[in-house]
Amino acid sequence: KSSSVDINVGLTGARAGDILHGCGEDTANVILKIDSGGIVYAPSIVRRTVEDEVGHDNVLSSFAKHFGLSVAAAKLRYDDCPEADTPNHCPLGQGCSHGSSMCDCEPAARFIILNQGIWQHFASVHGNDEELEEMVREGRSV
């Protein structure tokens, strides 16, 4: 098994102060900062699936390259990533493990939108462009 792995929040989780960069079509150029006290847990199933597909050593090697670390340092940091048995389909920042349609739990993390990227287009289509621009301008926690 030899393959490079895209390192993203699904594998690493994230903690307060971390900066997240959008990596898909629906998050292109979006930049979020996790607000104080927040934790985004990496779904354990994502980590297990990727490790099964490419091997744990390849994940560590990709992790080391992504963060500019030695493999030994990358292993320590990877092992320290916040991880939980939450479903993969839950919204980013949701801390519970039941379906989001029936969820009224407090989020595990709140975000400050540093750059709205493609979300500005989505907001414009739905008539919320000014509200999104205001959220970014004010640095509002969402």
PDB file of C-alpha atoms in Angstrom, residues 19-139:
ATOM      1  CA  ILE A  19      -7.775  27.512  11.041  1.00  0.00           C
ATOM      2  CA  LEU A  20      -9.722  25.295   8.625  1.00  0.00           C
ATOM      3  CA  HIS A  21      -9.499  25.719   4.849  1.00  0.00           C
ATOM      4  CA  GLY A  22     -12.310  24.459   2.635  1.00  0.00           C
ATOM      5  CA  CYS A  23     -11.249  21.525   0.488  1.00  0.00           C
ATOM      6  CA  GLY A  24     -14.322  20.659  -1.583  1.00  0.00           C
ATOM      7  CA  GLU A  25     -16.598  22.261  -4.157  1.00  0.00           C
ATOM      8  CA  ASP A  26     -19.101  23.339  -1.510  1.00  0.00           C
ATOM      9  CA  THR A  27     -16.370  24.880   0.684  1.00  0.00           C
ATOM     10  CA  ALA A  28     -14.005  26.312  -1.951  1.00  0.00           C
ATOM     11  CA  ASN A  29     -11.978  29.230  -0.545  1.00  0.00           C
ATOM     12  CA  VAL A  30     -13.891  29.141   2.759  1.00  0.00           C
ATOM     13  CA  ILE A  31     -11.672  29.774   5.785  1.00  0.00           C
ATOM     14  CA  LEU A  32     -12.959  29.169   9.316  1.00  0.00           C
ATOM     15  CA  LYS A  33     -11.375  29.640  12.708  1.00  0.00           C
ATOM     16  CA  ILE A  34     -12.587  27.487  15.574  1.00  0.00           C
ATOM     17  CA  ASP A  35     -13.824  29.802  18.293  1.00  0.00           C
ATOM     18  CA  SER A  36     -12.569  29.602  21.871  1.00  0.00           C
ATOM     19  CA  GLY A  37     -13.325  26.400  23.747  1.00  0.00           C
ATOM     20  CA  GLY A  38     -14.481  24.500  20.688  1.00  0.00           C
ATOM     21  CA  ILE A  39     -13.401  21.064  19.526  1.00  0.00           C
ATOM     22  CA  VAL A  40     -14.194  19.369  16.227  1.00  0.00           C
ATOM     23  CA  TYR A  41     -13.818  15.636  16.625  1.00  0.00           C
ATOM     24  CA  ALA A  42     -12.566  13.503  13.758  1.00  0.00           C
ATOM     25  CA  PRO A  43     -15.052  10.673  13.183  1.00  0.00           C
ATOM     26  CA  SER A  44     -13.277   7.435  14.151  1.00  0.00           C
ATOM     27  CA  ILE A  45     -14.824   5.673  11.162  1.00  0.00           C
ATOM     28  CA  VAL A  46     -13.114   8.109   8.763  1.00  0.00           C
ATOM     29  CA  ARG A  47      -9.720   7.466  10.320  1.00  0.00           C
ATOM     30  CA  ARG A  48     -10.192   3.674  10.368  1.00  0.00           C
ATOM     31  CA  THR A  49     -11.403   3.633   6.762  1.00  0.00           C
ATOM     32  CA  VAL A  50      -8.495   5.710   5.450  1.00  0.00           C
ATOM     33  CA  GLU A  51      -5.963   3.701   7.485  1.00  0.00           C
ATOM     34  CA  ASP A  52      -7.464   0.442   6.140  1.00  0.00           C
ATOM     35  CA  GLU A  53      -7.312   1.737   2.548  1.00  0.00           C
ATOM     36  CA  VAL A  54      -3.768   3.140   2.473  1.00  0.00           C
ATOM     37  CA  GLY A  55      -2.141   1.872   5.667  1.00  0.00           C
ATOM     38  CA  HIS A  56      -1.374   3.627   8.934  1.00  0.00           C
ATOM     39  CA  ASP A  57       2.245   4.351   7.908  1.00  0.00           C
ATOM     40  CA  ASN A  58       1.103   6.151   4.738  1.00  0.00           C
ATOM     41  CA  VAL A  59      -1.321   8.257   6.783  1.00  0.00           C
ATOM     42  CA  LEU A  60       1.499   9.206   9.167  1.00  0.00           C
ATOM     43  CA  SER A  61       3.838   9.983   6.273  1.00  0.00           C
ATOM     44  CA  SER A  62       1.211  12.239   4.643  1.00  0.00           C
ATOM     45  CA  PHE A  63       0.470  13.857   8.010  1.00  0.00           C
ATOM     46  CA  ALA A  64       4.198  14.540   8.540  1.00  0.00           C
ATOM     47  CA  LYS A  65       4.544  16.074   5.077  1.00  0.00           C
ATOM     48  CA  HIS A  66       1.403  18.207   5.458  1.00  0.00           C
ATOM     49  CA  PHE A  67       2.546  19.712   8.767  1.00  0.00           C
ATOM     50  CA  GLY A  68       6.302  19.740   8.036  1.00  0.00           C
ATOM     51  CA  LEU A  69       7.106  17.305  10.856  1.00  0.00           C
ATOM     52  CA  SER A  70       9.290  14.268  11.281  1.00  0.00           C
ATOM     53  CA  VAL A  71       7.349  11.000  11.165  1.00  0.00           C
ATOM     54  CA  ALA A  72       8.000  10.510  14.905  1.00  0.00           C
ATOM     55  CA  ALA A  73       6.602  13.966  15.726  1.00  0.00           C
ATOM     56  CA  ALA A  74       3.710  13.391  13.321  1.00  0.00           C
ATOM     57  CA  LYS A  75       2.803  10.155  15.117  1.00  0.00           C
ATOM     58  CA  LEU A  76       2.608  11.977  18.443  1.00  0.00           C
ATOM     59  CA  ARG A  77       0.483  14.765  16.963  1.00  0.00           C
ATOM     60  CA  TYR A  78      -1.753  12.343  15.029  1.00  0.00           C
ATOM     61  CA  ASP A  79      -2.319  10.273  18.176  1.00  0.00           C
ATOM     62  CA  ASP A  80      -3.301  13.492  19.974  1.00  0.00           C
ATOM     63  CA  CYS A  81      -5.942  14.506  17.407  1.00  0.00           C
ATOM     64  CA  PRO A  82      -9.427  14.762  18.937  1.00  0.00           C
ATOM     65  CA  GLU A  83     -11.406  11.738  17.778  1.00  0.00           C
ATOM     66  CA  ALA A  84     -14.863  10.380  18.638  1.00  0.00           C
ATOM     67  CA  ASP A  85     -17.318   7.718  17.539  1.00  0.00           C
ATOM     68  CA  THR A  86     -19.581  10.218  15.796  1.00  0.00           C
ATOM     69  CA  PRO A  87     -21.235   9.438  12.457  1.00  0.00           C
ATOM     70  CA  ASN A  88     -19.481  10.708   9.353  1.00  0.00           C
ATOM     71  CA  HIS A  89     -22.643  12.439   8.086  1.00  0.00           C
ATOM     72  CA  CYS A  90     -22.914  14.888  11.000  1.00  0.00           C
ATOM     73  CA  PRO A  91     -22.326  18.598  10.391  1.00  0.00           C
ATOM     74  CA  LEU A  92     -18.885  19.978  11.223  1.00  0.00           C
ATOM     75  CA  GLY A  93     -18.802  20.884  14.892  1.00  0.00           C
ATOM     76  CA  GLN A  94     -21.697  18.681  16.002  1.00  0.00           C
ATOM     77  CA  GLY A  95     -20.666  16.893  19.195  1.00  0.00           C
ATOM     78  CA  CYS A  96     -23.407  14.300  19.553  1.00  0.00           C
ATOM     79  CA  SER A  97     -23.863  11.041  17.693  1.00  0.00           C
ATOM     80  CA  HIS A  98     -27.558  11.047  16.795  1.00  0.00           C
ATOM     81  CA  GLY A  99     -29.112  12.282  13.579  1.00  0.00           C
ATOM     82  CA  SER A 100     -28.981  16.020  12.942  1.00  0.00           C
ATOM     83  CA  SER A 101     -32.664  16.215  11.965  1.00  0.00           C
ATOM     84  CA  MET A 102     -33.681  15.477  15.555  1.00  0.00           C
ATOM     85  CA  CYS A 103     -30.744  17.179  17.250  1.00  0.00           C
ATOM     86  CA  ASP A 104     -31.114  20.109  19.596  1.00  0.00           C
ATOM     87  CA  CYS A 105     -27.763  19.584  21.339  1.00  0.00           C
ATOM     88  CA  GLU A 106     -25.320  22.441  21.753  1.00  0.00           C
ATOM     89  CA  PRO A 107     -22.536  22.290  19.133  1.00  0.00           C
ATOM     90  CA  ALA A 108     -19.120  21.057  20.233  1.00  0.00           C
ATOM     91  CA  ALA A 109     -17.564  23.918  18.285  1.00  0.00           C
ATOM     92  CA  ARG A 110     -18.482  27.328  16.974  1.00  0.00           C
ATOM     93  CA  PHE A 111     -16.685  29.049  14.109  1.00  0.00           C
ATOM     94  CA  ILE A 112     -15.651  32.492  13.006  1.00  0.00           C
ATOM     95  CA  ILE A 113     -15.824  32.852   9.225  1.00  0.00           C
ATOM     96  CA  LEU A 114     -12.584  34.496   8.103  1.00  0.00           C
ATOM     97  CA  ASN A 115     -13.354  34.181   4.389  1.00  0.00           C
ATOM     98  CA  GLN A 116     -16.743  33.146   3.051  1.00  0.00           C
ATOM     99  CA  GLY A 117     -15.437  31.841  -0.289  1.00  0.00           C
ATOM    100  CA  ILE A 118     -18.071  29.963  -2.303  1.00  0.00           C
ATOM    101  CA  TRP A 119     -20.545  30.413   0.550  1.00  0.00           C
ATOM    102  CA  GLN A 120     -20.987  34.015  -0.637  1.00  0.00           C
ATOM    103  CA  HIS A 121     -22.434  32.685  -3.898  1.00  0.00           C
ATOM    104  CA  PHE A 122     -24.757  30.303  -2.030  1.00  0.00           C
ATOM    105  CA  ALA A 123     -25.857  33.147   0.265  1.00  0.00           C
ATOM    106  CA  SER A 124     -26.541  35.428  -2.722  1.00  0.00           C
ATOM    107  CA  VAL A 125     -28.661  32.772  -4.416  1.00  0.00           C
ATOM    108  CA  HIS A 126     -30.802  32.516  -1.274  1.00  0.00           C
ATOM    109  CA  GLY A 127     -30.954  36.260  -0.543  1.00  0.00           C
ATOM    110  CA  ASN A 128     -28.636  36.108   2.480  1.00  0.00           C
ATOM    111  CA  ASP A 129     -25.555  37.755   0.992  1.00  0.00           C
ATOM    112  CA  GLU A 130     -25.668  40.889   3.171  1.00  0.00           C
ATOM    113  CA  GLU A 131     -26.149  38.823   6.343  1.00  0.00           C
ATOM    114  CA  LEU A 132     -23.125  36.629   5.512  1.00  0.00           C
ATOM    115  CA  GLU A 133     -20.986  39.667   4.711  1.00  0.00           C
ATOM    116  CA  GLU A 134     -21.995  41.186   8.069  1.00  0.00           C
ATOM    117  CA  MET A 135     -21.101  37.985   9.926  1.00  0.00           C
ATOM    118  CA  VAL A 136     -17.629  38.043   8.385  1.00  0.00           C
ATOM    119  CA  ARG A 137     -17.129  41.772   8.935  1.00  0.00           C
ATOM    120  CA  GLU A 138     -18.144  41.495  12.625  1.00  0.00           C
ATOM    121  CA  GLY A 139     -16.162  38.275  13.236  1.00  0.00           C
TER     122      GLY A 139
END
